mmCIF file of C-alpha atoms in Angstrom:
data_model
loop_
_atom_site.group_PDB
_atom_site.id
_atom_site.type_symbol
_atom_site.label_atom_id
_atom_site.label_comp_id
_atom_site.label_asym_id
_atom_site.label_seq_id
_atom_site.Cartn_x
_atom_site.Cartn_y
_atom_site.Cartn_z
ATOM 1 C CA UNK A 3 99.838 112.171 100.741
ATOM 2 C CA UNK A 4 102.328 114.074 102.891
ATOM 3 C CA UNK A 5 105.143 111.834 104.218
ATOM 4 C CA UNK A 6 106.008 111.955 107.904
ATOM 5 C CA UNK A 7 109.611 111.294 106.817
ATOM 6 C CA UNK A 8 111.336 111.946 103.510
ATOM 7 C CA UNK A 9 114.928 111.500 102.394
ATOM 8 C CA UNK A 10 116.578 110.735 99.062
ATOM 9 C CA UNK A 11 115.942 106.987 99.470
ATOM 10 C CA UNK A 12 112.787 106.561 101.569
ATOM 11 C CA UNK A 13 109.303 107.855 102.270
ATOM 12 C CA UNK A 14 107.440 106.978 105.473
ATOM 13 C CA UNK A 15 103.681 107.548 105.332
ATOM 14 C CA UNK A 16 100.623 107.080 107.506
ATOM 15 C CA UNK A 17 97.872 105.251 105.621
ATOM 16 C CA UNK A 18 94.265 105.905 106.641
ATOM 17 C CA UNK A 19 91.823 103.055 107.181
ATOM 18 C CA UNK A 20 89.752 102.269 104.094
ATOM 19 C CA UNK A 21 92.451 103.160 101.538
ATOM 20 C CA UNK A 22 94.093 100.375 99.536
ATOM 21 C CA UNK A 23 97.896 100.163 99.703
ATOM 22 C CA UNK A 24 98.169 99.197 96.003
ATOM 23 C CA UNK A 25 95.640 99.108 93.153
ATOM 24 C CA UNK A 26 93.075 96.322 93.204
ATOM 25 C CA UNK A 27 91.212 94.631 90.368
ATOM 26 C CA UNK A 28 88.694 96.732 88.503
ATOM 27 C CA UNK A 29 88.390 100.444 87.738
ATOM 28 C CA UNK A 30 86.777 101.130 91.122
ATOM 29 C CA UNK A 31 89.887 99.833 92.949
ATOM 30 C CA UNK A 32 92.551 102.073 91.388
ATOM 31 C CA UNK A 33 92.644 104.765 94.066
ATOM 32 C CA UNK A 34 95.281 103.718 96.593
ATOM 33 C CA UNK A 35 98.146 105.031 98.701
ATOM 34 C CA UNK A 36 100.763 103.998 96.110
ATOM 35 C CA UNK A 37 99.082 105.877 93.246
ATOM 36 C CA UNK A 38 98.539 108.984 95.375
ATOM 37 C CA UNK A 39 102.198 109.004 96.429
ATOM 38 C CA UNK A 40 103.474 108.293 92.902
ATOM 39 C CA UNK A 41 101.520 111.288 91.597
ATOM 40 C CA UNK A 42 103.922 113.414 93.671
ATOM 41 C CA UNK A 43 106.980 111.123 93.793
ATOM 42 C CA UNK A 44 106.995 109.198 90.466
ATOM 43 C CA UNK A 45 110.037 107.172 91.517
ATOM 44 C CA UNK A 46 108.353 105.808 94.686
ATOM 45 C CA UNK A 47 108.029 102.012 94.778
ATOM 46 C CA UNK A 48 106.072 99.665 97.034
ATOM 47 C CA UNK A 49 108.010 97.650 99.606
ATOM 48 C CA UNK A 50 105.237 96.262 101.826
ATOM 49 C CA UNK A 51 101.501 96.676 102.334
ATOM 50 C CA UNK A 52 98.830 97.160 104.950
ATOM 51 C CA UNK A 53 95.339 95.686 104.616
ATOM 52 C CA UNK A 54 92.815 98.156 103.221
ATOM 53 C CA UNK A 55 91.029 98.527 106.574
ATOM 54 C CA UNK A 56 94.248 98.776 108.619
ATOM 55 C CA UNK A 57 95.698 102.220 109.276
ATOM 56 C CA UNK A 58 99.217 103.237 110.177
ATOM 57 C CA UNK A 59 102.837 103.440 109.133
ATOM 58 C CA UNK A 60 104.096 102.255 105.772
ATOM 59 C CA UNK A 61 107.426 102.792 104.005
ATOM 60 C CA UNK A 62 108.009 103.268 100.258
ATOM 61 C CA UNK A 63 111.363 103.204 98.490
ATOM 62 C CA UNK A 64 112.591 105.886 96.101
ATOM 63 C CA UNK A 65 114.085 103.919 93.223
ATOM 64 C CA UNK A 66 114.875 100.294 92.402
ATOM 65 C CA UNK A 67 118.028 100.044 94.521
ATOM 66 C CA UNK A 68 116.285 101.439 97.595
ATOM 67 C CA UNK A 69 113.403 99.008 97.025
ATOM 68 C CA UNK A 70 115.833 96.086 96.751
ATOM 69 C CA UNK A 71 117.628 97.032 99.965
ATOM 70 C CA UNK A 72 114.435 97.663 101.923
ATOM 71 C CA UNK A 73 112.970 94.366 100.719
ATOM 72 C CA UNK A 74 116.097 92.640 101.980
ATOM 73 C CA UNK A 75 115.610 94.216 105.412
ATOM 74 C CA UNK A 76 112.079 92.792 105.520
ATOM 75 C CA UNK A 77 113.256 89.362 104.353
ATOM 76 C CA UNK A 78 115.907 89.213 107.085
ATOM 77 C CA UNK A 79 113.468 90.487 109.732
ATOM 78 C CA UNK A 80 115.382 93.665 110.446
ATOM 79 C CA UNK A 81 112.186 95.716 110.189
ATOM 80 C CA UNK A 82 110.328 95.797 113.500
ATOM 81 C CA UNK A 83 106.616 96.623 113.416
ATOM 82 C CA UNK A 84 104.200 97.039 116.280
ATOM 83 C CA UNK A 85 100.462 97.464 116.092
ATOM 84 C CA UNK A 86 97.667 98.345 118.471
ATOM 85 C CA UNK A 87 94.264 96.691 118.267
ATOM 86 C CA UNK A 88 91.026 96.602 120.210
ATOM 87 C CA UNK A 89 89.622 93.077 120.417
ATOM 88 C CA UNK A 90 86.413 91.666 121.814
ATOM 89 C CA UNK A 91 86.388 90.178 125.303
ATOM 90 C CA UNK A 92 88.851 89.896 128.151
ATOM 91 C CA UNK A 93 91.952 88.296 126.679
ATOM 92 C CA UNK A 94 93.858 88.127 129.963
ATOM 93 C CA UNK A 95 91.145 85.945 131.449
ATOM 94 C CA UNK A 96 90.902 83.448 128.585
ATOM 95 C CA UNK A 97 94.678 83.317 127.980
ATOM 96 C CA UNK A 98 95.912 83.405 131.577
ATOM 97 C CA UNK A 99 97.573 79.990 131.230
ATOM 98 C CA UNK A 100 99.668 81.103 128.247
ATOM 99 C CA UNK A 101 103.204 81.842 129.560
ATOM 100 C CA UNK A 102 104.651 85.359 129.300
ATOM 101 C CA UNK A 103 108.223 86.521 128.837
ATOM 102 C CA UNK A 104 109.903 89.010 131.171
ATOM 103 C CA UNK A 105 108.318 91.938 129.299
ATOM 104 C CA UNK A 106 104.793 90.540 129.472
ATOM 105 C CA UNK A 107 104.549 89.282 125.880
ATOM 106 C CA UNK A 108 102.560 86.155 125.021
ATOM 107 C CA UNK A 109 102.834 84.223 121.747
ATOM 108 C CA UNK A 110 100.310 82.794 119.297
ATOM 109 C CA UNK A 111 101.693 80.067 117.021
ATOM 110 C CA UNK A 112 99.213 79.036 114.328
ATOM 111 C CA UNK A 113 99.938 78.067 110.704
ATOM 112 C CA UNK A 114 97.862 80.209 108.345
ATOM 113 C CA UNK A 115 96.210 78.925 105.175
ATOM 114 C CA UNK A 116 94.088 80.662 102.538
ATOM 115 C CA UNK A 117 90.538 79.279 102.625
ATOM 116 C CA UNK A 118 90.345 78.954 98.853
ATOM 117 C CA UNK A 119 86.569 78.665 98.586
ATOM 118 C CA UNK A 120 86.066 81.721 100.815
ATOM 119 C CA UNK A 121 89.069 83.782 99.718
ATOM 120 C CA UNK A 122 90.322 86.294 100.798
ATOM 121 C CA UNK A 123 89.545 84.697 104.187
ATOM 122 C CA UNK A 124 92.465 82.905 105.863
ATOM 123 C CA UNK A 125 92.310 80.303 108.617
ATOM 124 C CA UNK A 126 94.589 78.611 111.125
ATOM 125 C CA UNK A 127 95.151 75.147 109.663
ATOM 126 C CA UNK A 128 97.844 72.448 110.005
ATOM 127 C CA UNK A 129 98.584 72.714 106.273
ATOM 128 C CA UNK A 130 99.229 76.460 106.468
ATOM 129 C CA UNK A 131 102.486 78.401 106.561
ATOM 130 C CA UNK A 132 104.156 78.660 109.991
ATOM 131 C CA UNK A 133 103.041 81.923 111.593
ATOM 132 C CA UNK A 134 103.815 83.601 114.900
ATOM 133 C CA UNK A 135 102.431 86.732 116.590
ATOM 134 C CA UNK A 136 103.219 88.281 119.967
ATOM 135 C CA UNK A 137 100.784 90.261 122.088
ATOM 136 C CA UNK A 138 100.421 91.963 125.428
ATOM 137 C CA UNK A 139 97.464 93.705 127.011
ATOM 138 C CA UNK A 140 97.553 97.458 127.563
ATOM 139 C CA UNK A 141 94.051 97.971 128.980
ATOM 140 C CA UNK A 142 90.929 95.912 129.654
ATOM 141 C CA UNK A 143 87.221 96.546 130.167
ATOM 142 C CA UNK A 144 84.151 94.356 130.524
ATOM 143 C CA UNK A 145 83.712 94.193 126.762
ATOM 144 C CA UNK A 146 87.095 94.657 125.113
ATOM 145 C CA UNK A 147 90.886 94.626 125.458
ATOM 146 C CA UNK A 148 93.415 97.080 124.022
ATOM 147 C CA UNK A 149 96.428 95.093 122.789
ATOM 148 C CA UNK A 150 99.928 95.795 121.571
ATOM 149 C CA UNK A 151 100.829 93.350 118.795
ATOM 150 C CA UNK A 152 104.018 92.291 117.069
ATOM 151 C CA UNK A 153 103.950 90.053 113.979
ATOM 152 C CA UNK A 154 107.045 87.836 113.979
ATOM 153 C CA UNK A 155 106.143 86.436 110.561
ATOM 154 C CA UNK A 156 104.296 88.379 107.877
ATOM 155 C CA UNK A 157 101.353 86.333 106.585
ATOM 156 C CA UNK A 158 98.266 87.862 104.985
ATOM 157 C CA UNK A 159 95.726 88.970 107.654
ATOM 158 C CA UNK A 160 98.006 87.348 110.251
ATOM 159 C CA UNK A 161 97.112 89.423 113.308
ATOM 160 C CA UNK A 162 93.400 89.346 112.520
ATOM 161 C CA UNK A 163 93.398 85.586 111.968
ATOM 162 C CA UNK A 164 95.455 84.834 115.082
ATOM 163 C CA UNK A 165 93.295 86.922 117.406
ATOM 164 C CA UNK A 166 90.124 85.443 115.947
ATOM 165 C CA UNK A 167 91.597 81.940 116.371
ATOM 166 C CA UNK A 168 91.852 82.412 120.146
ATOM 167 C CA UNK A 169 88.312 83.759 120.368
ATOM 168 C CA UNK A 170 88.998 87.513 120.379
ATOM 169 C CA UNK A 171 88.270 89.039 116.948
ATOM 170 C CA UNK A 172 89.046 92.685 116.351
ATOM 171 C CA UNK A 173 86.274 95.243 116.629
ATOM 172 C CA UNK A 174 84.985 96.441 113.264
ATOM 173 C CA UNK A 175 86.548 93.520 111.344
ATOM 174 C CA UNK A 176 84.337 92.861 108.300
ATOM 175 C CA UNK A 177 86.103 89.572 107.505
ATOM 176 C CA UNK A 178 86.731 87.821 110.809
ATOM 177 C CA UNK A 179 84.364 89.272 113.421
ATOM 178 C CA UNK A 180 80.735 88.234 113.939
ATOM 179 C CA UNK A 181 78.139 90.948 113.333
ATOM 180 C CA UNK A 182 77.801 92.113 116.979
ATOM 181 C CA UNK A 183 81.582 92.608 117.274
ATOM 182 C CA UNK A 184 81.843 94.239 113.876
ATOM 183 C CA UNK A 185 79.097 96.685 114.859
ATOM 184 C CA UNK A 186 81.061 97.961 117.876
ATOM 185 C CA UNK A 187 83.298 100.112 115.656
ATOM 186 C CA UNK A 188 82.835 101.947 112.343
ATOM 187 C CA UNK A 189 86.259 100.677 111.230
ATOM 188 C CA UNK A 190 88.709 97.838 111.824
ATOM 189 C CA UNK A 191 90.466 98.515 115.127
ATOM 190 C CA UNK A 192 93.978 97.688 113.919
ATOM 191 C CA UNK A 193 96.707 100.313 113.532
ATOM 192 C CA UNK A 194 100.397 100.026 112.625
ATOM 193 C CA UNK A 195 101.738 102.255 115.372
ATOM 194 C CA UNK A 196 105.517 101.945 115.190
ATOM 195 C CA UNK A 197 108.133 101.066 112.604
ATOM 196 C CA UNK A 198 111.895 100.687 113.154
ATOM 197 C CA UNK A 199 114.745 99.546 110.900
ATOM 198 C CA UNK A 200 118.348 100.388 109.963
ATOM 199 C CA UNK A 201 118.539 102.824 107.074
ATOM 200 C CA UNK A 202 119.180 100.737 103.927
ATOM 201 C CA UNK A 203 122.063 102.973 102.782
ATOM 202 C CA UNK A 204 123.628 104.338 105.976
ATOM 203 C CA UNK A 205 122.647 101.717 108.623
ATOM 204 C CA UNK A 206 121.546 104.582 110.869
ATOM 205 C CA UNK A 207 118.721 103.483 113.206
ATOM 206 C CA UNK A 208 115.340 104.755 112.035
ATOM 207 C CA UNK A 209 112.266 104.743 114.281
ATOM 208 C CA UNK A 210 108.801 106.170 113.650
ATOM 209 C CA UNK A 211 105.625 106.322 115.715
ATOM 210 C CA UNK A 212 101.990 107.167 114.961
ATOM 211 C CA UNK A 213 100.138 106.797 118.280
ATOM 212 C CA UNK A 214 96.357 106.466 118.612
ATOM 213 C CA UNK A 215 93.848 107.540 121.260
ATOM 214 C CA UNK A 216 92.214 104.094 121.353
ATOM 215 C CA UNK A 217 90.806 102.579 124.518
ATOM 216 C CA UNK A 218 89.304 99.316 125.762
ATOM 217 C CA UNK A 219 86.266 101.352 126.839
ATOM 218 C CA UNK A 220 83.434 102.410 124.542
ATOM 219 C CA UNK A 221 83.415 104.264 122.196
ATOM 220 C CA UNK A 222 86.999 102.871 121.876
ATOM 221 C CA UNK A 223 88.388 105.865 119.945
ATOM 222 C CA UNK A 224 87.592 109.014 118.006
ATOM 223 C CA UNK A 225 86.690 108.356 114.388
ATOM 224 C CA UNK A 226 86.334 110.495 111.304
ATOM 225 C CA UNK A 227 83.316 109.165 109.463
ATOM 226 C CA UNK A 228 83.474 109.229 105.686
ATOM 227 C CA UNK A 229 80.448 110.866 104.077
ATOM 228 C CA UNK A 230 77.989 108.181 102.978
ATOM 229 C CA UNK A 231 76.415 108.073 99.534
ATOM 230 C CA UNK A 232 72.617 108.199 99.632
ATOM 231 C CA UNK A 233 70.273 106.211 97.415
ATOM 232 C CA UNK A 234 69.292 109.471 95.729
ATOM 233 C CA UNK A 235 72.975 110.223 94.981
ATOM 234 C CA UNK A 236 73.479 106.767 93.465
ATOM 235 C CA UNK A 237 70.234 107.049 91.481
ATOM 236 C CA UNK A 238 71.130 110.440 90.011
ATOM 237 C CA UNK A 239 74.628 109.247 89.132
ATOM 238 C CA UNK A 240 73.321 106.087 87.429
ATOM 239 C CA UNK A 241 70.605 107.877 85.468
ATOM 240 C CA UNK A 242 73.171 110.448 84.299
ATOM 241 C CA UNK A 243 75.291 107.538 83.016
ATOM 242 C CA UNK A 244 72.391 106.277 80.904
ATOM 243 C CA UNK A 245 70.924 103.557 83.126
ATOM 244 C CA UNK A 246 67.164 103.060 82.836
ATOM 245 C CA UNK A 247 66.047 102.164 86.362
ATOM 246 C CA UNK A 248 67.476 102.033 89.880
ATOM 247 C CA UNK A 249 66.175 99.859 92.714
ATOM 248 C CA UNK A 250 67.222 98.176 95.955
ATOM 249 C CA UNK A 251 67.674 94.417 96.236
ATOM 250 C CA UNK A 252 68.144 92.147 99.228
ATOM 251 C CA UNK A 253 69.468 88.579 99.231
ATOM 252 C CA UNK A 254 68.986 86.180 102.100
ATOM 253 C CA UNK A 255 71.996 84.620 103.909
ATOM 254 C CA UNK A 256 74.064 81.929 102.200
ATOM 255 C CA UNK A 257 72.380 82.184 98.798
ATOM 256 C CA UNK A 258 74.547 80.850 95.956
ATOM 257 C CA UNK A 259 73.718 81.743 92.350
ATOM 258 C CA UNK A 260 75.598 79.617 89.825
ATOM 259 C CA UNK A 261 76.982 81.052 86.587
ATOM 260 C CA UNK A 262 74.293 83.043 84.757
ATOM 261 C CA UNK A 263 73.850 86.156 82.603
ATOM 262 C CA UNK A 264 71.533 89.184 82.542
ATOM 263 C CA UNK A 265 69.903 90.614 79.395
ATOM 264 C CA UNK A 266 70.880 94.061 80.670
ATOM 265 C CA UNK A 267 73.965 95.876 81.955
ATOM 266 C CA UNK A 268 74.324 96.360 85.718
ATOM 267 C CA UNK A 269 75.910 98.933 88.009
ATOM 268 C CA UNK A 270 75.546 98.158 91.728
ATOM 269 C CA UNK A 271 76.698 99.383 95.131
ATOM 270 C CA UNK A 272 76.666 97.126 98.200
ATOM 271 C CA UNK A 273 75.107 98.825 101.239
ATOM 272 C CA UNK A 274 74.900 96.005 103.818
ATOM 273 C CA UNK A 275 76.198 92.473 104.306
ATOM 274 C CA UNK A 276 78.812 90.814 102.111
ATOM 275 C CA UNK A 277 79.064 88.890 98.862
ATOM 276 C CA UNK A 278 81.477 87.206 96.491
ATOM 277 C CA UNK A 279 81.253 87.971 92.761
ATOM 278 C CA UNK A 280 82.912 85.568 90.317
ATOM 279 C CA UNK A 281 83.550 86.644 86.716
ATOM 280 C CA UNK A 282 85.740 85.665 83.785
ATOM 281 C CA UNK A 283 88.312 88.293 82.863
ATOM 282 C CA UNK A 284 88.951 89.263 79.203
ATOM 283 C CA UNK A 285 92.112 87.121 79.238
ATOM 284 C CA UNK A 286 90.065 84.090 80.290
ATOM 285 C CA UNK A 287 91.276 84.027 83.887
ATOM 286 C CA UNK A 288 88.823 83.492 86.733
ATOM 287 C CA UNK A 289 88.329 86.415 89.124
ATOM 288 C CA UNK A 290 86.535 86.270 92.464
ATOM 289 C CA UNK A 291 85.943 89.566 94.314
ATOM 290 C CA UNK A 292 84.940 89.929 97.937
ATOM 291 C CA UNK A 293 82.578 92.884 98.392
ATOM 292 C CA UNK A 294 81.614 94.741 101.562
ATOM 293 C CA UNK A 295 79.466 97.880 102.102
ATOM 294 C CA UNK A 296 80.618 100.780 99.946
ATOM 295 C CA UNK A 297 82.047 98.565 97.196
ATOM 296 C CA UNK A 298 80.654 98.914 93.685
ATOM 297 C CA UNK A 299 80.674 96.523 90.749
ATOM 298 C CA UNK A 300 79.558 96.587 87.114
ATOM 299 C CA UNK A 301 78.506 93.825 84.717
ATOM 300 C CA UNK A 302 78.041 94.042 80.975
ATOM 301 C CA UNK A 303 74.962 92.710 79.221
ATOM 302 C CA UNK A 304 75.195 88.884 78.874
ATOM 303 C CA UNK A 305 78.389 88.738 80.961
ATOM 304 C CA UNK A 306 78.652 85.322 82.707
ATOM 305 C CA UNK A 307 79.052 85.596 86.476
ATOM 306 C CA UNK A 308 78.222 83.830 89.737
ATOM 307 C CA UNK A 309 77.190 85.286 93.099
ATOM 308 C CA UNK A 310 77.534 84.022 96.657
ATOM 309 C CA UNK A 311 76.134 85.835 99.703
ATOM 310 C CA UNK A 312 77.541 85.765 103.236
ATOM 311 C CA UNK A 313 75.983 84.766 106.554
ATOM 312 C CA UNK A 314 74.069 88.059 106.770
ATOM 313 C CA UNK A 315 72.947 88.104 103.174
ATOM 314 C CA UNK A 316 73.437 91.365 101.304
ATOM 315 C CA UNK A 317 71.597 94.524 100.328
ATOM 316 C CA UNK A 318 72.602 96.625 97.357
ATOM 317 C CA UNK A 319 71.372 99.349 95.041
ATOM 318 C CA UNK A 320 71.334 98.244 91.439
ATOM 319 C CA UNK A 321 70.943 100.198 88.206
ATOM 320 C CA UNK A 322 69.952 98.447 84.983
ATOM 321 C CA UNK A 323 70.537 99.454 81.381
ATOM 322 C CA UNK A 324 68.476 97.584 78.759
#
């Protein structure tokens, strides 16, 4: 990862969509922006994160003291972030009664709560944490609106949840958009475009920008498509690892499989739909993973687990080892 800014205290980077900010659970979730940066800058420490599917600007601190000072800037809201997003529908028409300030910004106030049974999904709920986002339209078409967004608070999935709550989910959003909206883009149309803050050691104003070419008109932007693994690739890889057979499975929508075991080991790759996989970690803690196309998982022989499939069901390639 090559920083767009580097000094003795800070690194500013542009994260691509699809890359985790920090390691996730499981060996297949270890590749991330933080580990790539730390391979070059071992002293680099995480200050904040972007969702895996969100692209854009992110700052890392070089050393504990820089991390402490940058974290304080975030806590006191001295770090100003702006995003761009493409959302479904004509927001100016549905939100025309929402008042604007002198610069054309409108506000969404909606407390955000983790939907525990469907985690990592969050919802607007009276019991949630107070959350505020600001938005203004940059361009509109018959099908979509290009927005500039500013999160006033910093809740998980805040911008995605707030836009979905007013009926305008983001294109390509695997968590919050219905299938027809998700299919309009090969990626989540959310990008952290600008970042500004006083330098934590000198107070000098720092401002960074990573503009996009996005539009409210199809195809909405230019995208670099990641090479897709084929069934033959997965099959060859699994057989080389000692698995006995490889096949494709499909589960219907909303199927729930309670805790069970298999008399064989499993290696699988999700290719369509979504699912939740619940397992018990070696330390006895309960782990529930949300899986979307491209994610892989492995289960040992006789390992207890439960499965839940989303509203579209799920299709995956599975290798078995007896």
